[in-house]
Amino acid sequence: MRLPGLIFFAVTLLFNTAIASQYSPSASQDNELIEQGDYINSDGQDVHSPAHTRSGNAPDGASAKCRDGTYSFSQHRRGTCSRHGGVAEWLN
């Protein structure tokens, strides 16, 4: 009876560790971004939510600047900046 519970716990732990390792912003990026938070994208990956920067410059890993001034870290074009006025410009 205990073995299925232990297996479930181990699988859950491994899955959560794999998800956490997919997205790990640098300490400097976390300090530069005003808003914190993340979401799970359509691929099941953890992605930082759109955020303003303290300097106003594009942070590492940003894919687009939204019309409200936030920077998006979206990995797909569809839906990028959808709740932030749309895309103002795509970044490299």
Short mmCIF file of C-alpha atoms in Angstrom, two decimals:
data_model
loop_
_atom_site.label_atom_id
_atom_site.label_comp_id
_atom_site.label_asym_id
_atom_site.label_seq_id
_atom_site.Cartn_x
_atom_site.Cartn_y
_atom_site.Cartn_z
CA MET A 1 0.00 0.00 0.00
CA ARG A 2 2.87 2.39 0.75
CA LEU A 3 4.81 1.60 -2.44
CA PRO A 4 2.36 3.33 -4.86
CA GLY A 5 2.42 6.43 -2.65
CA LEU A 6 6.21 6.49 -2.64
CA ILE A 7 6.35 6.02 -6.41
CA PHE A 8 3.87 8.86 -6.91
CA PHE A 9 5.93 11.10 -4.61
CA ALA A 10 9.17 10.29 -6.47
CA VAL A 11 7.63 10.93 -9.90
CA THR A 12 6.12 14.22 -8.70
CA LEU A 13 9.45 15.32 -7.25
CA LEU A 14 11.31 14.50 -10.47
CA PHE A 15 8.70 16.28 -12.61
CA ASN A 16 8.79 19.43 -10.46
CA THR A 17 12.60 19.47 -10.52
CA ALA A 18 12.59 19.17 -14.33
CA ILE A 19 10.10 22.05 -14.67
CA ALA A 20 12.10 24.24 -12.29
CA SER A 21 15.31 23.64 -14.23
CA GLN A 22 13.66 24.75 -17.51
CA TYR A 23 13.22 28.30 -16.25
CA SER A 24 15.69 29.77 -13.84
CA PRO A 25 16.17 33.50 -14.31
CA SER A 26 19.51 34.96 -13.35
CA ALA A 27 19.72 36.91 -10.12
CA SER A 28 20.48 40.10 -12.06
CA GLN A 29 17.39 39.57 -14.22
CA ASP A 30 15.19 39.06 -11.15
CA ASN A 31 16.54 42.31 -9.66
CA GLU A 32 15.95 44.18 -12.95
CA LEU A 33 12.33 43.06 -13.36
CA ILE A 34 9.72 44.96 -11.37
CA GLU A 35 6.94 42.38 -11.51
CA GLN A 36 7.61 38.78 -10.59
CA GLY A 37 5.58 35.74 -11.52
CA ASP A 38 5.37 33.09 -14.16
CA TYR A 39 2.95 30.96 -16.12
CA ILE A 40 2.93 27.58 -17.82
CA ASN A 41 2.91 28.00 -21.61
CA SER A 42 1.21 25.75 -24.17
CA ASP A 43 4.29 23.47 -24.21
CA GLY A 44 4.06 22.98 -20.44
CA GLN A 45 7.14 25.12 -19.78
CA ASP A 46 7.44 27.66 -16.98
CA VAL A 47 7.86 31.17 -18.47
CA HIS A 48 8.30 34.51 -16.70
CA SER A 49 5.22 36.70 -16.99
CA PRO A 50 5.52 40.02 -18.85
CA ALA A 51 7.25 42.59 -16.66
CA HIS A 52 8.52 46.16 -16.62
CA THR A 53 12.23 46.74 -16.03
CA ARG A 54 13.78 49.21 -13.62
CA SER A 55 16.11 50.58 -16.32
CA GLY A 56 13.60 50.55 -19.19
CA ASN A 57 16.02 48.40 -21.21
CA ALA A 58 15.13 44.98 -22.59
CA PRO A 59 16.13 42.23 -20.15
CA ASP A 60 17.99 39.07 -21.16
CA GLY A 61 15.64 36.50 -22.62
CA ALA A 62 12.87 38.93 -23.59
CA SER A 63 11.24 38.11 -26.92
CA ALA A 64 9.00 41.16 -27.35
CA LYS A 65 8.15 44.56 -25.95
CA CYS A 66 4.44 44.99 -25.31
CA ARG A 67 2.49 48.20 -25.98
CA ASP A 68 2.06 48.80 -22.24
CA GLY A 69 5.86 48.88 -21.80
CA THR A 70 6.29 45.40 -20.36
CA TYR A 71 8.72 42.87 -21.80
CA SER A 72 7.44 39.42 -22.74
CA PHE A 73 9.42 36.20 -22.46
CA SER A 74 6.97 34.28 -24.66
CA GLN A 75 8.41 31.41 -26.67
CA HIS A 76 5.69 31.56 -29.35
CA ARG A 77 4.30 34.52 -31.26
CA ARG A 78 0.67 33.53 -30.85
CA GLY A 79 -0.82 35.22 -27.80
CA THR A 80 2.29 37.25 -26.97
CA CYS A 81 1.38 40.45 -25.08
CA SER A 82 -2.32 39.57 -25.46
CA ARG A 83 -3.22 41.12 -22.10
CA HIS A 84 -0.71 43.94 -22.49
CA GLY A 85 -2.05 45.79 -25.52
CA GLY A 86 -0.38 43.62 -28.13
CA VAL A 87 3.20 43.57 -29.39
CA ALA A 88 4.92 46.93 -29.91
CA GLU A 89 8.08 45.33 -31.27
CA TRP A 90 9.70 41.92 -31.59
CA LEU A 91 13.17 41.54 -30.11
CA ASN A 92 16.03 39.34 -31.32
#
